[in-house]
mmCIF file of C-alpha atoms in Angstrom:
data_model
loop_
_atom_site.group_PDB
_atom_site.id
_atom_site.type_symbol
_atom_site.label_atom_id
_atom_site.label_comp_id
_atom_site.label_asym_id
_atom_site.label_seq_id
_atom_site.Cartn_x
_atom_site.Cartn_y
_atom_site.Cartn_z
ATOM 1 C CA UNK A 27 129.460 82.811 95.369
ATOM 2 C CA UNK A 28 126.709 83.763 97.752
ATOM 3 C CA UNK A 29 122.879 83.625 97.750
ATOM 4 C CA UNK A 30 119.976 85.176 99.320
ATOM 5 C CA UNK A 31 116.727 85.282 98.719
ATOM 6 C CA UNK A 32 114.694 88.422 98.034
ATOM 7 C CA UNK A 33 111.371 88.012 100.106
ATOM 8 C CA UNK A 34 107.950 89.453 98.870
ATOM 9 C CA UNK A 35 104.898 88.890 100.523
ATOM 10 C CA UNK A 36 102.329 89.119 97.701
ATOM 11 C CA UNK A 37 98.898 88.638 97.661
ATOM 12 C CA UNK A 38 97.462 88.555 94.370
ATOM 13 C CA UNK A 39 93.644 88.987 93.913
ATOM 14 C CA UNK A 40 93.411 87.615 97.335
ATOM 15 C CA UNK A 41 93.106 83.996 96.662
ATOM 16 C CA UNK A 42 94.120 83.326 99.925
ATOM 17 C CA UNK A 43 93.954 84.840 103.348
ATOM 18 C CA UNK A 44 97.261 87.191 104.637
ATOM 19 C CA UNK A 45 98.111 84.720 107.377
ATOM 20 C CA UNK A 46 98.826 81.752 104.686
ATOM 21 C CA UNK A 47 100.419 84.159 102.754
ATOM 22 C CA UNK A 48 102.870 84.665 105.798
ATOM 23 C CA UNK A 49 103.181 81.186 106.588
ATOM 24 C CA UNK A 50 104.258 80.330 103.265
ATOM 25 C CA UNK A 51 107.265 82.434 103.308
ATOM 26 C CA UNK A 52 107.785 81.574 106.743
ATOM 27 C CA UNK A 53 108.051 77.601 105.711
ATOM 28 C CA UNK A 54 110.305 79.120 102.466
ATOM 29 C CA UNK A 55 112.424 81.385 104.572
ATOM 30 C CA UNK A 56 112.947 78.067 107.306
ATOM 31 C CA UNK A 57 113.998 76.191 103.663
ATOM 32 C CA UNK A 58 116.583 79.111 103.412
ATOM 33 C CA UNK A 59 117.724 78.825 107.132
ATOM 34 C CA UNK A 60 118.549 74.918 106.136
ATOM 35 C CA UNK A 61 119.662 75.528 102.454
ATOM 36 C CA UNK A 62 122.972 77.041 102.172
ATOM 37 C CA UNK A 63 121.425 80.593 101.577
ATOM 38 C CA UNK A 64 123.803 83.910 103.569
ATOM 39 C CA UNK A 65 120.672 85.618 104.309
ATOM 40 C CA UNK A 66 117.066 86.576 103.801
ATOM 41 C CA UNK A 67 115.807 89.800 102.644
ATOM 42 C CA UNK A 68 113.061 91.182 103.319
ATOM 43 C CA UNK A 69 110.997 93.957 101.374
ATOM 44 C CA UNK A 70 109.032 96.272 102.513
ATOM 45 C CA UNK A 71 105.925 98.023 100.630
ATOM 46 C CA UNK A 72 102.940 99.955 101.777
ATOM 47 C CA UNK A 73 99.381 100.058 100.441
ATOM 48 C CA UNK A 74 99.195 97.354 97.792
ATOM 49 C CA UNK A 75 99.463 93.847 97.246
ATOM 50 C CA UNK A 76 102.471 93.487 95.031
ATOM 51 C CA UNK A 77 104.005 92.731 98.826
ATOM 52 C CA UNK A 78 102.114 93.424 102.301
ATOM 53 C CA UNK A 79 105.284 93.554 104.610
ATOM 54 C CA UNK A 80 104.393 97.530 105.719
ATOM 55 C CA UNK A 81 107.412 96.852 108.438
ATOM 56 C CA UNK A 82 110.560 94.897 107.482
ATOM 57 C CA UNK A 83 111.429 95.498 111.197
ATOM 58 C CA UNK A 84 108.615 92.628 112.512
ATOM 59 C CA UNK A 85 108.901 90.861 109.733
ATOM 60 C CA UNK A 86 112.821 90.396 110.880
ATOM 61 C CA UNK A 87 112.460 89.577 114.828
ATOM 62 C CA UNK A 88 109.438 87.265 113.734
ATOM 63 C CA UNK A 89 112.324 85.495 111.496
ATOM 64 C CA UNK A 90 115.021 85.176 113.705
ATOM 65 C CA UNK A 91 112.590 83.661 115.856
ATOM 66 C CA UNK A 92 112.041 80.525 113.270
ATOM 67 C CA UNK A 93 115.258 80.578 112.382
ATOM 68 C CA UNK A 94 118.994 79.306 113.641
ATOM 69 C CA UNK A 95 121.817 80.733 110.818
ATOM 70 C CA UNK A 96 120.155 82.418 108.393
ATOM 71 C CA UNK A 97 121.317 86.220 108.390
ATOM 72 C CA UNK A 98 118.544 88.731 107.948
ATOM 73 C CA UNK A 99 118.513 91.705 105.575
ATOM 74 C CA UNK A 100 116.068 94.655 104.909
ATOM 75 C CA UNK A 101 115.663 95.092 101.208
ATOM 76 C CA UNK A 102 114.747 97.878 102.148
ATOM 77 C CA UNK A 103 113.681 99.974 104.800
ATOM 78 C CA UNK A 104 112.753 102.826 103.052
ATOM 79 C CA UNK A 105 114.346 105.222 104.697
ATOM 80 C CA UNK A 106 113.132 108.774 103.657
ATOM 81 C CA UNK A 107 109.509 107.526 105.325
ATOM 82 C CA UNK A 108 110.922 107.288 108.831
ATOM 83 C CA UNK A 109 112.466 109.641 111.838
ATOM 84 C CA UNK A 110 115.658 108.820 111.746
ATOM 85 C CA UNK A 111 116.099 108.716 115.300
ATOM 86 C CA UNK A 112 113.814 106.230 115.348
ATOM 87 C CA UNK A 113 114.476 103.681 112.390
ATOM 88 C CA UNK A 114 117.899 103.800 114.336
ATOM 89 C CA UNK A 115 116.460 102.742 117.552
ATOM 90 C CA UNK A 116 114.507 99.828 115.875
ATOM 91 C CA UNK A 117 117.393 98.508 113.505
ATOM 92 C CA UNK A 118 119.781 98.679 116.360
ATOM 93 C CA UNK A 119 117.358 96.766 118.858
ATOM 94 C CA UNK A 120 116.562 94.167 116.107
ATOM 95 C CA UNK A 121 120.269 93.671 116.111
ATOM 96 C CA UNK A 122 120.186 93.204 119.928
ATOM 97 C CA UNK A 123 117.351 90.874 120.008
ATOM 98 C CA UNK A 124 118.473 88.886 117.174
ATOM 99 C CA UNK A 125 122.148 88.318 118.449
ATOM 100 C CA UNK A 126 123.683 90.426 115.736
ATOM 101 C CA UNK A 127 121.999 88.964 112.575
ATOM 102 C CA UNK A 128 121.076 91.854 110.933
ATOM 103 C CA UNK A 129 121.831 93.003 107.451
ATOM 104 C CA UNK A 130 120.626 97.357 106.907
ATOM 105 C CA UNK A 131 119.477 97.865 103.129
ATOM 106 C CA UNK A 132 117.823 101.284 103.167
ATOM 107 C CA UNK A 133 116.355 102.697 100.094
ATOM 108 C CA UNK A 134 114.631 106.104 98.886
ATOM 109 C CA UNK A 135 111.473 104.297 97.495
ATOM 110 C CA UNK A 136 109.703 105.357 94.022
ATOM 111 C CA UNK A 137 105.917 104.747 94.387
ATOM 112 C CA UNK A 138 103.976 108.023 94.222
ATOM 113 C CA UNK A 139 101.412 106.769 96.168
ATOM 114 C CA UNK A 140 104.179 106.342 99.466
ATOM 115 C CA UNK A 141 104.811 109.425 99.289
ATOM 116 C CA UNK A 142 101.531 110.861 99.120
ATOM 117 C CA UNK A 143 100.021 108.983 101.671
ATOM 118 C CA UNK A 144 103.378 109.629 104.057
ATOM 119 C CA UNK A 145 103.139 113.014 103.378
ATOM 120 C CA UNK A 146 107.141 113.846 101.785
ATOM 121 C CA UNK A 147 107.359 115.305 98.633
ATOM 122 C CA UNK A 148 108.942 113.156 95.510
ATOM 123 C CA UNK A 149 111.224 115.983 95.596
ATOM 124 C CA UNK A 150 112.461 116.204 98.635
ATOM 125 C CA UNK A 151 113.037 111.966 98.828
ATOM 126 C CA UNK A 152 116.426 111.902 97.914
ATOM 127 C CA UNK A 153 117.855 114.417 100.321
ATOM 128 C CA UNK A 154 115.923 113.202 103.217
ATOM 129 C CA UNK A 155 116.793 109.645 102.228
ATOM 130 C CA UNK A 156 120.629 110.645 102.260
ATOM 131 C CA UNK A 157 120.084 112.566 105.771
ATOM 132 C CA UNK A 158 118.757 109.569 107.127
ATOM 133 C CA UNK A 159 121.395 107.259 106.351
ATOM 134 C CA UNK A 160 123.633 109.430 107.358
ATOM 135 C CA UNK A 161 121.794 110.332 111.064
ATOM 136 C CA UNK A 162 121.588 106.542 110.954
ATOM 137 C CA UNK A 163 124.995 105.868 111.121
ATOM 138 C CA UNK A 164 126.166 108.661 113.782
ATOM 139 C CA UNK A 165 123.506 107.262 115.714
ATOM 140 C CA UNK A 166 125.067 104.133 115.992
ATOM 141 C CA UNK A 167 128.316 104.471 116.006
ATOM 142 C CA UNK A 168 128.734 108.016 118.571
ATOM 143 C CA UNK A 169 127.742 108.338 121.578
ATOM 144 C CA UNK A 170 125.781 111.185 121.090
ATOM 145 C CA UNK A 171 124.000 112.343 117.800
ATOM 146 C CA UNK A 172 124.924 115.680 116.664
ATOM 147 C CA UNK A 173 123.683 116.535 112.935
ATOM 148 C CA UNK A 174 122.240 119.989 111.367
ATOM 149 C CA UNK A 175 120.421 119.074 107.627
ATOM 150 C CA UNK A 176 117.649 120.536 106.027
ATOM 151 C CA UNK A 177 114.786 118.368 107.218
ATOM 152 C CA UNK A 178 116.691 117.136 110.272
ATOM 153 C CA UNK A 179 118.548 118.974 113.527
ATOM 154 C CA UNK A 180 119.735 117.193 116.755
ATOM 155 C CA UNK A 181 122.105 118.814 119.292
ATOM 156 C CA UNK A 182 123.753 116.186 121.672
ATOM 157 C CA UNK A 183 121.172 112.951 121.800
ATOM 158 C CA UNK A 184 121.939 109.431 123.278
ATOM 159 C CA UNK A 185 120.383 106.658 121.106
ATOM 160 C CA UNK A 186 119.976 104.249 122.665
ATOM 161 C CA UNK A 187 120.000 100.547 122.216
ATOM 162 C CA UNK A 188 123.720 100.471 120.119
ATOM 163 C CA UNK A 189 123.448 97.604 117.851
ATOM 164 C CA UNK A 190 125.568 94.341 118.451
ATOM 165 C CA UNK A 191 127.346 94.305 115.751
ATOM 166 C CA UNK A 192 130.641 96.626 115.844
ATOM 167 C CA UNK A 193 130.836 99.462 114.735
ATOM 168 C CA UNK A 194 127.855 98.689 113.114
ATOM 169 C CA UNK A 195 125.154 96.023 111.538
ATOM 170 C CA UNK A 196 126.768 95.976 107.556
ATOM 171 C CA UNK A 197 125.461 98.634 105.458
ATOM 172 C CA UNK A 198 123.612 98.712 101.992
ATOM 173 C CA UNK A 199 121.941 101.323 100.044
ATOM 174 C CA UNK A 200 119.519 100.565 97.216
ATOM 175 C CA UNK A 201 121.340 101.531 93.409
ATOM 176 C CA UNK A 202 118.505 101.437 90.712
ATOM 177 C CA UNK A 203 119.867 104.347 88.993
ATOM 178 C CA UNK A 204 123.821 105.954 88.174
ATOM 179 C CA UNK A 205 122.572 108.656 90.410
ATOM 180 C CA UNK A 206 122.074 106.421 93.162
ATOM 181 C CA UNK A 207 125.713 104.037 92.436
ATOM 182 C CA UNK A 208 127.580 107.470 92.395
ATOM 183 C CA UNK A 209 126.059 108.970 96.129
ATOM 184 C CA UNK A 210 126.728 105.313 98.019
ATOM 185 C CA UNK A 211 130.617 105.434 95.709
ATOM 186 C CA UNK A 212 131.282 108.938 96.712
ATOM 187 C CA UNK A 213 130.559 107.979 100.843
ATOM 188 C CA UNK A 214 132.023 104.435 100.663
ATOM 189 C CA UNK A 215 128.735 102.688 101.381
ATOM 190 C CA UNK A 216 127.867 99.512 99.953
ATOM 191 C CA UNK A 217 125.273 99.307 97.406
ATOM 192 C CA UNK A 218 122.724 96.192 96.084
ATOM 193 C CA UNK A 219 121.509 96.606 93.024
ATOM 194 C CA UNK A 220 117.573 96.081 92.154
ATOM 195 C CA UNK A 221 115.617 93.275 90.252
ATOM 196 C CA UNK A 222 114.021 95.299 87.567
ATOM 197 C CA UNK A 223 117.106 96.699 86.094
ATOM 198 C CA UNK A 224 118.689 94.978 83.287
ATOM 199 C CA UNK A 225 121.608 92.745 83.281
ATOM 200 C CA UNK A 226 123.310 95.858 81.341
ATOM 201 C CA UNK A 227 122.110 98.236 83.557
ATOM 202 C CA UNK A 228 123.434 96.472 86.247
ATOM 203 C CA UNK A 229 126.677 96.222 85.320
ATOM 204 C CA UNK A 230 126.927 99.504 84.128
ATOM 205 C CA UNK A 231 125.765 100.829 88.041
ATOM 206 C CA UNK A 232 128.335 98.456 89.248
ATOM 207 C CA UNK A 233 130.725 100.144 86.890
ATOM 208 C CA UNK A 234 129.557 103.893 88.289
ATOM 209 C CA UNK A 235 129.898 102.671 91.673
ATOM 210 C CA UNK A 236 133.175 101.579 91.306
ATOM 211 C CA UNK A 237 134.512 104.681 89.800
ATOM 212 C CA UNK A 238 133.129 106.634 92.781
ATOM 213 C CA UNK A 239 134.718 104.335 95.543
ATOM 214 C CA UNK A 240 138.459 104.528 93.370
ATOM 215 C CA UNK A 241 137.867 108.491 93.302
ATOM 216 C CA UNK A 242 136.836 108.917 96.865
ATOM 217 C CA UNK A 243 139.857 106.732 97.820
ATOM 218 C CA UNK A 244 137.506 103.970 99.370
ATOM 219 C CA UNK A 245 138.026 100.476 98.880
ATOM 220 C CA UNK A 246 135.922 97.545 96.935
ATOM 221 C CA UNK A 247 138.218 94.712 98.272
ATOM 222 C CA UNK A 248 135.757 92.686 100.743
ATOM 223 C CA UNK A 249 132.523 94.026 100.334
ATOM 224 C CA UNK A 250 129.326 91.815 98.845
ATOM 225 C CA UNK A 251 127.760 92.929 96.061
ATOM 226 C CA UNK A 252 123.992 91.763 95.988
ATOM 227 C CA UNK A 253 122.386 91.865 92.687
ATOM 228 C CA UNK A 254 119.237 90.600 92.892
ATOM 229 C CA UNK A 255 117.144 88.826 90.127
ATOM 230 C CA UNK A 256 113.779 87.473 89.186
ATOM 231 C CA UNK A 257 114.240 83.483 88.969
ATOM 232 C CA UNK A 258 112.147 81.089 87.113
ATOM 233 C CA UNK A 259 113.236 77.521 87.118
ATOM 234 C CA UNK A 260 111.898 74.445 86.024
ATOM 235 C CA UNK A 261 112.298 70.828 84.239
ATOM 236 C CA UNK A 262 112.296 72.384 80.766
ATOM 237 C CA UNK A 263 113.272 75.985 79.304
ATOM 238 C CA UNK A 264 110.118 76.410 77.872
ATOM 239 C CA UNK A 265 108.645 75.499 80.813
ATOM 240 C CA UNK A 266 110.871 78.110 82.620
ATOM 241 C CA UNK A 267 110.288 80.560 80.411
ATOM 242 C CA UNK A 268 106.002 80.378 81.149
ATOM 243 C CA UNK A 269 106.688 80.857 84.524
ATOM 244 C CA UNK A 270 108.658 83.291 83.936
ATOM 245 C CA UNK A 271 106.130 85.283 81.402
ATOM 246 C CA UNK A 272 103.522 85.020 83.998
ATOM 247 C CA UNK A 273 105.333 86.091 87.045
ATOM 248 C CA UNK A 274 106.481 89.450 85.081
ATOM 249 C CA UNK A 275 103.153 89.813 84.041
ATOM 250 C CA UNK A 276 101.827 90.233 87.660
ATOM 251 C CA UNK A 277 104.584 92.509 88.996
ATOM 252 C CA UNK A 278 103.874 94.770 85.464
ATOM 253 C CA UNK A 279 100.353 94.764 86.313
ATOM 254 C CA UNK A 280 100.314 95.314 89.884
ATOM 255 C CA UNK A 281 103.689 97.174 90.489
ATOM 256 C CA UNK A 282 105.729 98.839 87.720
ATOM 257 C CA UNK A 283 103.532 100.813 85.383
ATOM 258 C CA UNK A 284 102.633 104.033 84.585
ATOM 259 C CA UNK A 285 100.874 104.669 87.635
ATOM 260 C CA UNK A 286 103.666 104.674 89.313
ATOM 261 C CA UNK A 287 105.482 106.825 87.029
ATOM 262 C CA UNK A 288 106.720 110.584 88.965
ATOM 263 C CA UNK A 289 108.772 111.635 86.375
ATOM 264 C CA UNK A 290 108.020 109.813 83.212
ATOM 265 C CA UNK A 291 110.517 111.897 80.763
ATOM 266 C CA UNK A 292 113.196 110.164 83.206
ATOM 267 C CA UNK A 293 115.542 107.749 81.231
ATOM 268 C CA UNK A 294 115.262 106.168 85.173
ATOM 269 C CA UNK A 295 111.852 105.313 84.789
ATOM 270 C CA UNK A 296 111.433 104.365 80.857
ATOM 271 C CA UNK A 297 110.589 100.884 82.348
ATOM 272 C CA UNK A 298 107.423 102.331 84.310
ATOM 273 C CA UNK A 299 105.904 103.610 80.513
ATOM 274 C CA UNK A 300 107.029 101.185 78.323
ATOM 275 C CA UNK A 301 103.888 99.156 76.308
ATOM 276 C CA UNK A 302 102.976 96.110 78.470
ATOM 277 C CA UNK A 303 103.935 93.588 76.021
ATOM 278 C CA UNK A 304 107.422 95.452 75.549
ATOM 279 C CA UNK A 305 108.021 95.179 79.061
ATOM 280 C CA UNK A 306 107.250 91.736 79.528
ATOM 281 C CA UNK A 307 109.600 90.640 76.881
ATOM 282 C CA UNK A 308 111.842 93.235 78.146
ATOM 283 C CA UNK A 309 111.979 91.300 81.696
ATOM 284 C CA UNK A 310 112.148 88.105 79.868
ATOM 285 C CA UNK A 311 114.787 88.727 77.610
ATOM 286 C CA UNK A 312 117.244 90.797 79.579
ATOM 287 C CA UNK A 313 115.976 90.834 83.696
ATOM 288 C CA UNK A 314 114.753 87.416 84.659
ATOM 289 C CA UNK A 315 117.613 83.845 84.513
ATOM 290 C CA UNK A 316 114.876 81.763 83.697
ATOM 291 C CA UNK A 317 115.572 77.999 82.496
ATOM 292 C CA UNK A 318 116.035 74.455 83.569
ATOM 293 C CA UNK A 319 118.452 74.233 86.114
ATOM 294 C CA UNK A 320 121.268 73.346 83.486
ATOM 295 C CA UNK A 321 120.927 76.643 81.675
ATOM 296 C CA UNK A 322 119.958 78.677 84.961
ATOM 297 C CA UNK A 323 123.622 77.452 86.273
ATOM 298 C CA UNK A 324 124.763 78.358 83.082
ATOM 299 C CA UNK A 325 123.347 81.520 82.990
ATOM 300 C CA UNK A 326 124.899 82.494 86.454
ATOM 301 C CA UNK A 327 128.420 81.661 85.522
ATOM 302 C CA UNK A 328 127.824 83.751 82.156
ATOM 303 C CA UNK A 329 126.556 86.890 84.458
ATOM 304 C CA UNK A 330 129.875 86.108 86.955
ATOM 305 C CA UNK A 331 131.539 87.971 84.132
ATOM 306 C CA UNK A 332 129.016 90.134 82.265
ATOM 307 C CA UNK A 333 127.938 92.061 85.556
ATOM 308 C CA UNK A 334 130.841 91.110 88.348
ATOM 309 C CA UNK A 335 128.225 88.907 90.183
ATOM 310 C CA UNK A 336 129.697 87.532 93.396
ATOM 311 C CA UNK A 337 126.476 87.154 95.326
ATOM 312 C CA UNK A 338 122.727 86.628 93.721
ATOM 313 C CA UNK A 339 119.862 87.887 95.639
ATOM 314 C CA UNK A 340 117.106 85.600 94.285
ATOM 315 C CA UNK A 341 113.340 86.589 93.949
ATOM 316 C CA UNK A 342 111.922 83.283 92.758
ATOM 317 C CA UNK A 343 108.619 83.835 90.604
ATOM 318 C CA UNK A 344 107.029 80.629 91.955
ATOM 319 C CA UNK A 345 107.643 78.108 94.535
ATOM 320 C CA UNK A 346 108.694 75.346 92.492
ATOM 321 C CA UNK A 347 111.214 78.115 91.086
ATOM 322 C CA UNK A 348 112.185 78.027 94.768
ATOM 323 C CA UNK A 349 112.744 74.511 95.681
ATOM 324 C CA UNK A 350 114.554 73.743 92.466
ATOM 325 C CA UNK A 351 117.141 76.517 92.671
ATOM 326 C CA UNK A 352 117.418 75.378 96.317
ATOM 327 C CA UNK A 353 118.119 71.478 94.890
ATOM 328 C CA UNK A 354 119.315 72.201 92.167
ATOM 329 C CA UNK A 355 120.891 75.271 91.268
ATOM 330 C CA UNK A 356 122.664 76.869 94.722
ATOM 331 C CA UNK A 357 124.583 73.250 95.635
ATOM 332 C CA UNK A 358 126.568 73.565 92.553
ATOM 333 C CA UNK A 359 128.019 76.942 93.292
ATOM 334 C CA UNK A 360 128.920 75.941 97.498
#
């Protein structure tokens, strides 16, 4: 069993400045480096303060340089915002810089206002998400890049730095949605599955995936699976099970609602419209492991076998959820 954590950065009403914000995950994340934790990942968002980290890139040298063994992940760069060309210059140096530490998640992104503000169509994100991955990869692992798309055409570049990591930092792809499972499946990429899905959901993408990798004649054997989850932890259930009420209640408020909604007939996005109080209890009842450490544990050995989890990607809802999953929780599974 592995764990990582899944990093936000938010910042709700401002109660304190951005810099305290930064060194309180930066104290957290030095926790993880100590803790028995395979990596840190780090998300990045633009233009609200569910999570200012606008560049996971930073945000990952400015780790490695507080840290000793922790591995660092992007969770995710969001991949159909950037040249190509360029997010693989800056993933590849970060793996220079940081001695080979780097875990790639790249994702497509949902939030309307993103892609408004970026200036790429909603409709065009999943094909120029897929190109980029794809450029991504060439660029790292030819010599020269070589690639004619739809949004993208390059005739015989050198990208240069090459990462450390041979034949390439390890790979992950964002699966929120059977779409998404069957596209990584069909190429052989990894996949990590998101923290607003279900337990259900998750193992039914896992399931999807799966499928696709057997069909394309790629192989599951050896590859880590993160699933990451909302955590709330503390000395009582009930206690757990405040915390976790009111963490939901500020990622429903300031993230996932109908705001954010781009296709809200979408069976994909049912969460983003639900009533508020439906989707609270919804996270509470079938998203968040939420508990005193006794039934947390319990709850993780339950999920080994309900959704094939092999490595948790935690996003704690409070610090004390932190440093009692840390004491408490991960020693029992090393």
């Amino acid at each position: 069993m592995k764990f990582g954590v899944l990093q936000f950065f938010s910042w709700p009403e401002a109660r304190v400045s951005l810099p305290t914000v930064y060194r309180r995950a930066m104290e957290r994340i030095q926790v993880m480096d100590k803790g028995g934790y395979d990596a840190v990942w780090l998300a990045e968002h633009h233009f609200t303060r569910y999570s200012v980290c606008p560049s996971v890139h930073m945000m990952g040298l400015h780790v490695a340089n507080h840290t000793q063994n922790i591995r660092i992940g992007m969770a995710v760069s969001l991949a159909a915002f950037y040249h190509p060309l360029r997010l693989a210059e800056e993933v590849a140096f970060l793996d220079v810089l940081t001695g080979g530490r780097i875990n790639w998640g790249a994702g497509r992104g949902f939030d309307p206002v993103e892609f408004k503000v970026f200036g790429v169509p909603v409709s065009e994100s999943g094909k120029r998400f897929h190109e980029a991955v794809e450029i991504v990869r060439e660029a790292w692992t030819k010599e020269r890049v070589n690639f004619c798309g739809e949004f993208w055409n390059f005739e015989n570049v050198e990208v240069l730095p090459k990462p450390v990591q041979q034949p390439h930092p390890p790979i992950w792809l964002a699966a929120g949605s059977p779409g998404a499972a069957k596209w990584a499946g069909k190429r052989g990429y990894s996949i990590m599955l998101g923290p607003h899905s279900t337990f259900h959901e998750n193992a039914e993408h896992y399931e999807i995936y799966k499928q696709e990798l057997d069909a394309y004649k790629h192989c599951l054997a050896g590859r880590d699976i993160p699933m990451a989850r909302f955590i709330a932890v503390s000395d009582s259930d009930e206690a757990a099970q405040e915390v976790a009420r009111h963490g939901v209640s500020w990622v429903a408020q300031s993230y996932m609602n109908a705001s954010k909604a781009t296709n809200p007939e979408s069976k994909d996005q049912s969460i983003l419209t639900m009533d508020r109080s439906a989707q609270i209890e919804r996270y509470v009842d079938s998203v968040v492991i939420h508990g005193s450490p006794e039934r947390v544990i319990d709850q993780i050995e339950k999920l080994r076998e309900q959704m094939h989890l092999d490595y948790l990607m935690a996003a704690p809802l409070s610090h004390s959820s932190f440093m009692m999953f840390t004491e408490k929780v991960v020693p029992h599974f090393l």
